[in-house]
Amino acid sequence: MKGSINARKGEKRRAAEPFEPRIIGFLCNWCSYAGADRAGLAQTPYPPNVSIVRVMCTGRIEPVFIMKAFQQGADGVIVLACHPGDCHYKEGNLRAAQRHALLARVMLQMGVERERCRFDYVSAGEGEKYAQLVTDMVESVRMLGPLKKVSAGGEI
Amino acid sequence: MKIGLYFCNCGSNIAELVDPEKVRLGLAQDGLAYFKTYPFLCSEEGKAFLEQDLRDERPDRVVIAACTPREHEATFMRVLEQAGMNPYLMQMVNLREQVAWVTKEPEQAVRKAVLAIRGALLRVALQQELEREELEVASSVLVLGGGPAGLKASLTLARAGRKVVLVEKGPAIGGLPVLYEELFPDLECGPCMLEPLMGELLHGEYAGNIELLTLSELAEVKGFFGNFSATIRRRPRYLDEATCIGCGECVEACPVAGKNPFDCGMGEKKAMAFAFPGALPNLPYLDPALCTRFTEGGECRLCSESCPMGADVVRYQDAETLVERQVGAIVVATGASLYDCTTFPQLGYGVLPQVKTAHELERMLASNGPFAGDPSGLPERVLFIHCVGSLDEGHRPYCSGICCQYAFKLNRLLRSRLPQARIHHLYREIAAAGKEASALYLSAREDPGTALSRYGSLAGLSVREEGGEARVFVAGGESLSADLVVLCPAVVPGEDAGALGALLEVSLDRFGFYEEMHGRIDASSSKMRGIYLAGACQGPADIQRAALQGVAAAGSVLCELVEGRKLRLEPLFASVDPELCSGCRVCLKVCPYRAVSFDSEKGVACVSSVLCHGCGTCVAACPAGASRAQHFTGEMILAEIEGALK
Ligand code: SF4
Ligand code: SF4
């Protein structure tokens, strides 16, 4: 992908506004998305800062999606998969975990702090865990402040 | 492009917190063609409203902001279809579970809703009309294994009018229980229980629907759900099966004999013989490993000459054949094996004549076994060692489930034949759950001639021969003498489970049994579409469980592979653009369903839309961007991200 991530829309925000992190959450349809629904059924409140992108399997998530999210103004990305052994498609979650580990290193080199790019497991029953993860994520990104810029190049 | 939005208030569930009017204002810049609300869009009135409105408005794309798509995506897709629209031109936004019910402030909720809808608007614009492909299917079914699970599956399918090809590896059907004269929990006779089933299968009203291939194994399988082509290898019986009346004259006449595998080598059988007395189908088979025509190139024709049905019924010239059958589904019911007791050298199995397995004791007691049921040689002091390999981290960590029951059944059989017998059970755990299972255990416990004691670990037990009897040493405790030590080995996957699994591309669990779609709620399906599982091939099972699973597998086949109903394929599969594919084959490696194959002529990968489950793993892995996930393309996902961050 061409272009560096510093031409970010996020920077258009007025400085006076209190910082509200924007986070993209990639959730698989079977476990984590169902876990988020479960939090809803239990009416467990959590901060509204995460926009969910549903995919059938976290194995579908390309690194470019995550890069693009940062480039478009996200301050954090969270990928939530089924627990190991529970993947609806046998092992897509493990592929996602592998890819994530690699990408997290690349992101770090580009100056994106580790907390901004997280991977975790949430089952269909773990509404509480989902709400907690989202809350933690929002808080830690809030502490980091807005993602300013990503080091030169940006070519992935 | 005309994109319309339907906002479901869900009564007050959504609208109370997420004010539709504010959402509409928030979307003022987003080029929406219209924004309509409805109290309950999923109600009958709601669906009728939606259908009529779609007909009136004729939008190009639709966004439905309502509850979770996991609940109502299919509902609204059907409404789109009824309104004459392609159902894939719709996107749902989850405002209930993921916004209204979890957000505290109305302002925040409105903002979150607007972002989510923006993502959906950008995404839906890229969505395409997709067609559900329909395929003709073969309705016949291949059943592998003629034990209780395979028999019940075959009969259930045949009664429903399905053609069944039943493939059995051995010369006779009935599986293991047909060898056992008294079965737990109620001492019913095994052959008596199974014979009506086998009779119905061979000669009953629906026998015409079942083709039984004995001495046969699956050699190859091609294709996929609805359209498998199976090649079956048939070893010859050296007999014209249609003419033979099973009178056994040839068996009488045969002059050579060897070890009988059905009696664990304890008894003898002729080269031309029945598998065991009463074996069905009622046909002898010629064992080329024993017949002198095969072993020595001799000229013996005694069996053939003795046959009252003619000289050409016995057919020495027969050879292995391959037959091919087209089937829509496959039921695997190949059963299990017992753990190899020689793995425990300190127990003396295979070395000491006084150490036998429970299966061998069954045959020793059987009236059609090597001792013809004669109790005169029965041992007076018998020691059972339970859990040989089961519940043992170093061997099989699971409970095999059936051993306690058959051990206490054998206890009962020994006692009834030898009232003076002294029996001792060494066990690790007693497992006898269920409405009938504890009776035999309790009666053993109350029997004054039976002792039970618990042992800690198999490693602490050893069996040695002293003065012609076996002595069992228990670590830190007593030593017990016995005339016979009976081992109750763990139930383990069949020897061929791995090879057959590879052939069928059915995965194995960590113990080597076939892996179910879901261990509890979908245990009769494998993870391979169109391949079903029944009986002990998926884990230790007693007859009841195996038979039930046979019926369950047949039920799954009947409801998924319906005669005359075409196979409808969800279009959410991956496809490869041959122009872009570099032929690196990464996708072949990552696909969990082996849905990707390689066209070596063109040097490109291609995806089978039937086998692909649409996870998109290959798409994410493709370094060339050649692989595409329908309805979840990179463009669509990127558009959604962009919208959500606007
Ligand atoms: S991963 Fe992509 S380029 Fe490689 S073989 Fe598969 S489709 Fe072709
Ligand atoms: S989408 Fe998943 S199931 Fe389909 S071919 Fe790709 S990896 Fe295999």
PDB file of C-alpha atoms in Angstrom, chain B residues 482-641:
ATOM      1  CA  ALA B 482      -5.095 -66.745  39.982  1.00  0.00           C
ATOM      2  CA  ASP B 483      -5.584 -69.396  37.347  1.00  0.00           C
ATOM      3  CA  LEU B 484      -6.548 -66.756  34.865  1.00  0.00           C
ATOM      4  CA  VAL B 485      -5.831 -63.043  34.680  1.00  0.00           C
ATOM      5  CA  VAL B 486      -8.258 -61.147  32.439  1.00  0.00           C
ATOM      6  CA  LEU B 487      -7.209 -57.770  31.088  1.00  0.00           C
ATOM      7  CA  CYS B 488      -9.817 -55.174  30.152  1.00  0.00           C
ATOM      8  CA  PRO B 489      -7.993 -53.100  27.534  1.00  0.00           C
ATOM      9  CA  ALA B 490      -8.808 -49.540  26.539  1.00  0.00           C
ATOM     10  CA  VAL B 491     -11.025 -49.008  23.528  1.00  0.00           C
ATOM     11  CA  VAL B 492      -8.886 -47.400  20.836  1.00  0.00           C
ATOM     12  CA  PRO B 493      -9.422 -46.304  17.227  1.00  0.00           C
ATOM     13  CA  GLY B 494      -9.508 -49.036  14.613  1.00  0.00           C
ATOM     14  CA  GLU B 495      -6.197 -49.923  13.023  1.00  0.00           C
ATOM     15  CA  ASP B 496      -7.179 -48.424   9.693  1.00  0.00           C
ATOM     16  CA  ALA B 497      -8.764 -45.273  11.101  1.00  0.00           C
ATOM     17  CA  GLY B 498      -5.857 -43.080  10.030  1.00  0.00           C
ATOM     18  CA  ALA B 499      -5.656 -44.458   6.507  1.00  0.00           C
ATOM     19  CA  LEU B 500      -9.399 -44.335   5.953  1.00  0.00           C
ATOM     20  CA  GLY B 501      -9.534 -40.860   7.483  1.00  0.00           C
ATOM     21  CA  ALA B 502      -6.910 -39.681   5.014  1.00  0.00           C
ATOM     22  CA  LEU B 503      -8.808 -41.253   2.137  1.00  0.00           C
ATOM     23  CA  LEU B 504     -12.039 -39.536   3.159  1.00  0.00           C
ATOM     24  CA  GLU B 505     -10.268 -36.378   4.338  1.00  0.00           C
ATOM     25  CA  VAL B 506     -12.080 -36.755   7.632  1.00  0.00           C
ATOM     26  CA  SER B 507     -10.074 -35.376  10.524  1.00  0.00           C
ATOM     27  CA  LEU B 508      -9.142 -37.362  13.607  1.00  0.00           C
ATOM     28  CA  ASP B 509      -9.361 -36.118  17.170  1.00  0.00           C
ATOM     29  CA  ARG B 510      -6.369 -36.155  19.467  1.00  0.00           C
ATOM     30  CA  PHE B 511      -6.914 -39.816  20.288  1.00  0.00           C
ATOM     31  CA  GLY B 512      -7.204 -40.919  16.665  1.00  0.00           C
ATOM     32  CA  PHE B 513     -10.971 -41.387  16.626  1.00  0.00           C
ATOM     33  CA  TYR B 514     -12.913 -39.586  13.900  1.00  0.00           C
ATOM     34  CA  GLU B 515     -13.701 -36.050  14.858  1.00  0.00           C
ATOM     35  CA  GLU B 516     -17.302 -34.970  15.005  1.00  0.00           C
ATOM     36  CA  MET B 517     -18.694 -31.719  13.664  1.00  0.00           C
ATOM     37  CA  HIS B 518     -19.541 -30.957  17.266  1.00  0.00           C
ATOM     38  CA  GLY B 519     -18.901 -33.490  20.002  1.00  0.00           C
ATOM     39  CA  ARG B 520     -22.216 -33.018  21.722  1.00  0.00           C
ATOM     40  CA  ILE B 521     -24.810 -31.455  19.472  1.00  0.00           C
ATOM     41  CA  ASP B 522     -23.609 -32.632  16.066  1.00  0.00           C
ATOM     42  CA  ALA B 523     -21.890 -35.904  16.777  1.00  0.00           C
ATOM     43  CA  SER B 524     -23.239 -37.766  13.763  1.00  0.00           C
ATOM     44  CA  SER B 525     -21.533 -35.540  11.212  1.00  0.00           C
ATOM     45  CA  SER B 526     -17.847 -35.349  10.498  1.00  0.00           C
ATOM     46  CA  LYS B 527     -16.267 -32.032   9.605  1.00  0.00           C
ATOM     47  CA  MET B 528     -16.365 -33.110   5.983  1.00  0.00           C
ATOM     48  CA  ARG B 529     -19.640 -32.311   4.353  1.00  0.00           C
ATOM     49  CA  GLY B 530     -21.573 -35.424   3.362  1.00  0.00           C
ATOM     50  CA  ILE B 531     -19.561 -37.772   5.545  1.00  0.00           C
ATOM     51  CA  TYR B 532     -21.312 -38.972   8.671  1.00  0.00           C
ATOM     52  CA  LEU B 533     -20.075 -40.906  11.677  1.00  0.00           C
ATOM     53  CA  ALA B 534     -21.642 -43.644  13.755  1.00  0.00           C
ATOM     54  CA  GLY B 535     -20.544 -45.976  16.508  1.00  0.00           C
ATOM     55  CA  ALA B 536     -17.195 -46.666  18.092  1.00  0.00           C
ATOM     56  CA  CYS B 537     -15.177 -45.163  15.237  1.00  0.00           C
ATOM     57  CA  GLN B 538     -15.801 -41.781  16.887  1.00  0.00           C
ATOM     58  CA  GLY B 539     -15.157 -42.890  20.461  1.00  0.00           C
ATOM     59  CA  PRO B 540     -15.839 -45.794  22.800  1.00  0.00           C
ATOM     60  CA  ALA B 541     -19.450 -46.907  22.447  1.00  0.00           C
ATOM     61  CA  ASP B 542     -21.666 -49.686  23.688  1.00  0.00           C
ATOM     62  CA  ILE B 543     -24.267 -51.320  21.461  1.00  0.00           C
ATOM     63  CA  GLN B 544     -27.013 -48.944  22.458  1.00  0.00           C
ATOM     64  CA  ARG B 545     -24.959 -45.923  21.640  1.00  0.00           C
ATOM     65  CA  ALA B 546     -23.655 -47.379  18.392  1.00  0.00           C
ATOM     66  CA  ALA B 547     -27.142 -48.333  17.238  1.00  0.00           C
ATOM     67  CA  LEU B 548     -28.522 -44.912  18.136  1.00  0.00           C
ATOM     68  CA  GLN B 549     -25.718 -43.201  16.309  1.00  0.00           C
ATOM     69  CA  GLY B 550     -26.421 -45.382  13.283  1.00  0.00           C
ATOM     70  CA  VAL B 551     -30.009 -44.146  13.247  1.00  0.00           C
ATOM     71  CA  ALA B 552     -28.847 -40.589  13.924  1.00  0.00           C
ATOM     72  CA  ALA B 553     -26.410 -40.688  11.017  1.00  0.00           C
ATOM     73  CA  ALA B 554     -29.161 -42.036   8.765  1.00  0.00           C
ATOM     74  CA  GLY B 555     -31.416 -39.211   9.977  1.00  0.00           C
ATOM     75  CA  SER B 556     -28.773 -36.650   9.140  1.00  0.00           C
ATOM     76  CA  VAL B 557     -28.402 -38.120   5.671  1.00  0.00           C
ATOM     77  CA  LEU B 558     -32.155 -38.148   5.128  1.00  0.00           C
ATOM     78  CA  CYS B 559     -32.606 -34.519   6.078  1.00  0.00           C
ATOM     79  CA  GLU B 560     -29.548 -33.179   4.301  1.00  0.00           C
ATOM     80  CA  LEU B 561     -29.465 -35.275   1.174  1.00  0.00           C
ATOM     81  CA  VAL B 562     -33.078 -35.246   0.112  1.00  0.00           C
ATOM     82  CA  GLU B 563     -34.101 -37.185  -2.940  1.00  0.00           C
ATOM     83  CA  GLY B 564     -35.099 -34.854  -5.764  1.00  0.00           C
ATOM     84  CA  ARG B 565     -33.992 -31.780  -3.877  1.00  0.00           C
ATOM     85  CA  LYS B 566     -31.065 -30.123  -5.494  1.00  0.00           C
ATOM     86  CA  LEU B 567     -28.105 -29.171  -3.427  1.00  0.00           C
ATOM     87  CA  ARG B 568     -28.231 -25.452  -2.788  1.00  0.00           C
ATOM     88  CA  LEU B 569     -24.840 -23.870  -2.430  1.00  0.00           C
ATOM     89  CA  GLU B 570     -24.463 -20.702  -0.408  1.00  0.00           C
ATOM     90  CA  PRO B 571     -22.484 -18.402  -2.653  1.00  0.00           C
ATOM     91  CA  LEU B 572     -20.177 -17.365   0.183  1.00  0.00           C
ATOM     92  CA  PHE B 573     -17.220 -19.257  -1.173  1.00  0.00           C
ATOM     93  CA  ALA B 574     -13.774 -18.303  -2.369  1.00  0.00           C
ATOM     94  CA  SER B 575     -12.661 -18.210  -5.971  1.00  0.00           C
ATOM     95  CA  VAL B 576      -9.333 -17.718  -7.667  1.00  0.00           C
ATOM     96  CA  ASP B 577      -8.674 -15.342 -10.524  1.00  0.00           C
ATOM     97  CA  PRO B 578      -6.479 -17.451 -12.824  1.00  0.00           C
ATOM     98  CA  GLU B 579      -5.006 -14.302 -14.351  1.00  0.00           C
ATOM     99  CA  LEU B 580      -3.559 -13.212 -11.026  1.00  0.00           C
ATOM    100  CA  CYS B 581      -2.695 -16.567  -9.476  1.00  0.00           C
ATOM    101  CA  SER B 582       1.052 -17.123  -9.336  1.00  0.00           C
ATOM    102  CA  GLY B 583       0.727 -20.802  -8.565  1.00  0.00           C
ATOM    103  CA  CYS B 584       2.431 -20.584  -5.173  1.00  0.00           C
ATOM    104  CA  ARG B 585      -0.109 -22.982  -3.628  1.00  0.00           C
ATOM    105  CA  VAL B 586      -0.203 -21.196  -0.281  1.00  0.00           C
ATOM    106  CA  CYS B 587      -3.990 -21.432  -0.393  1.00  0.00           C
ATOM    107  CA  LEU B 588      -3.852 -25.213  -0.723  1.00  0.00           C
ATOM    108  CA  LYS B 589      -1.862 -25.377   2.484  1.00  0.00           C
ATOM    109  CA  VAL B 590      -4.069 -23.149   4.588  1.00  0.00           C
ATOM    110  CA  CYS B 591      -7.516 -24.334   3.545  1.00  0.00           C
ATOM    111  CA  PRO B 592      -8.933 -26.393   6.401  1.00  0.00           C
ATOM    112  CA  TYR B 593     -11.286 -28.275   4.081  1.00  0.00           C
ATOM    113  CA  ARG B 594      -8.962 -29.116   1.221  1.00  0.00           C
ATOM    114  CA  ALA B 595     -11.349 -27.176  -0.965  1.00  0.00           C
ATOM    115  CA  VAL B 596      -8.556 -25.755  -3.076  1.00  0.00           C
ATOM    116  CA  SER B 597      -6.943 -27.905  -5.721  1.00  0.00           C
ATOM    117  CA  PHE B 598      -4.199 -27.195  -8.161  1.00  0.00           C
ATOM    118  CA  ASP B 599      -4.677 -27.294 -11.890  1.00  0.00           C
ATOM    119  CA  SER B 600      -1.163 -28.287 -12.862  1.00  0.00           C
ATOM    120  CA  GLU B 601      -1.866 -27.840 -16.550  1.00  0.00           C
ATOM    121  CA  LYS B 602      -2.726 -24.179 -16.150  1.00  0.00           C
ATOM    122  CA  GLY B 603      -0.504 -23.748 -13.103  1.00  0.00           C
ATOM    123  CA  VAL B 604      -3.238 -22.119 -11.053  1.00  0.00           C
ATOM    124  CA  ALA B 605      -5.292 -22.907  -7.970  1.00  0.00           C
ATOM    125  CA  CYS B 606      -9.030 -23.413  -8.083  1.00  0.00           C
ATOM    126  CA  VAL B 607     -11.637 -23.691  -5.365  1.00  0.00           C
ATOM    127  CA  SER B 608     -14.451 -26.219  -5.220  1.00  0.00           C
ATOM    128  CA  SER B 609     -17.572 -24.267  -4.380  1.00  0.00           C
ATOM    129  CA  VAL B 610     -19.085 -27.369  -2.796  1.00  0.00           C
ATOM    130  CA  LEU B 611     -16.235 -28.060  -0.401  1.00  0.00           C
ATOM    131  CA  CYS B 612     -15.423 -24.444   0.425  1.00  0.00           C
ATOM    132  CA  HIS B 613     -17.013 -23.263   3.663  1.00  0.00           C
ATOM    133  CA  GLY B 614     -16.257 -19.620   2.971  1.00  0.00           C
ATOM    134  CA  CYS B 615     -13.950 -18.873   5.877  1.00  0.00           C
ATOM    135  CA  GLY B 616     -11.707 -16.746   3.697  1.00  0.00           C
ATOM    136  CA  THR B 617      -8.470 -18.045   5.177  1.00  0.00           C
ATOM    137  CA  CYS B 618      -7.030 -18.707   1.731  1.00  0.00           C
ATOM    138  CA  VAL B 619      -8.017 -15.221   0.612  1.00  0.00           C
ATOM    139  CA  ALA B 620      -6.122 -13.585   3.423  1.00  0.00           C
ATOM    140  CA  ALA B 621      -3.135 -15.835   2.771  1.00  0.00           C
ATOM    141  CA  CYS B 622      -2.860 -15.336  -0.992  1.00  0.00           C
ATOM    142  CA  PRO B 623       0.195 -13.182  -1.664  1.00  0.00           C
ATOM    143  CA  ALA B 624      -0.940 -12.411  -5.197  1.00  0.00           C
ATOM    144  CA  GLY B 625      -4.382 -11.098  -4.325  1.00  0.00           C
ATOM    145  CA  ALA B 626      -5.786 -13.704  -6.690  1.00  0.00           C
ATOM    146  CA  SER B 627      -8.147 -15.326  -4.252  1.00  0.00           C
ATOM    147  CA  ARG B 628     -11.456 -13.639  -3.551  1.00  0.00           C
ATOM    148  CA  ALA B 629     -14.107 -14.259  -0.926  1.00  0.00           C
ATOM    149  CA  GLN B 630     -17.561 -13.693  -2.353  1.00  0.00           C
ATOM    150  CA  HIS B 631     -19.580 -11.223  -0.269  1.00  0.00           C
ATOM    151  CA  PHE B 632     -16.500 -10.601   1.896  1.00  0.00           C
ATOM    152  CA  THR B 633     -14.124  -9.115  -0.642  1.00  0.00           C
ATOM    153  CA  GLY B 634     -11.222  -6.963   0.433  1.00  0.00           C
ATOM    154  CA  GLU B 635     -12.905  -3.940  -1.170  1.00  0.00           C
ATOM    155  CA  MET B 636     -16.077  -4.453   0.814  1.00  0.00           C
ATOM    156  CA  ILE B 637     -14.265  -4.836   4.113  1.00  0.00           C
ATOM    157  CA  LEU B 638     -12.055  -1.825   3.427  1.00  0.00           C
ATOM    158  CA  ALA B 639     -15.117   0.218   2.523  1.00  0.00           C
ATOM    159  CA  GLU B 640     -16.757  -0.768   5.772  1.00  0.00           C
ATOM    160  CA  ILE B 641     -13.672   0.301   7.701  1.00  0.00           C
TER     161      ILE B 641
END
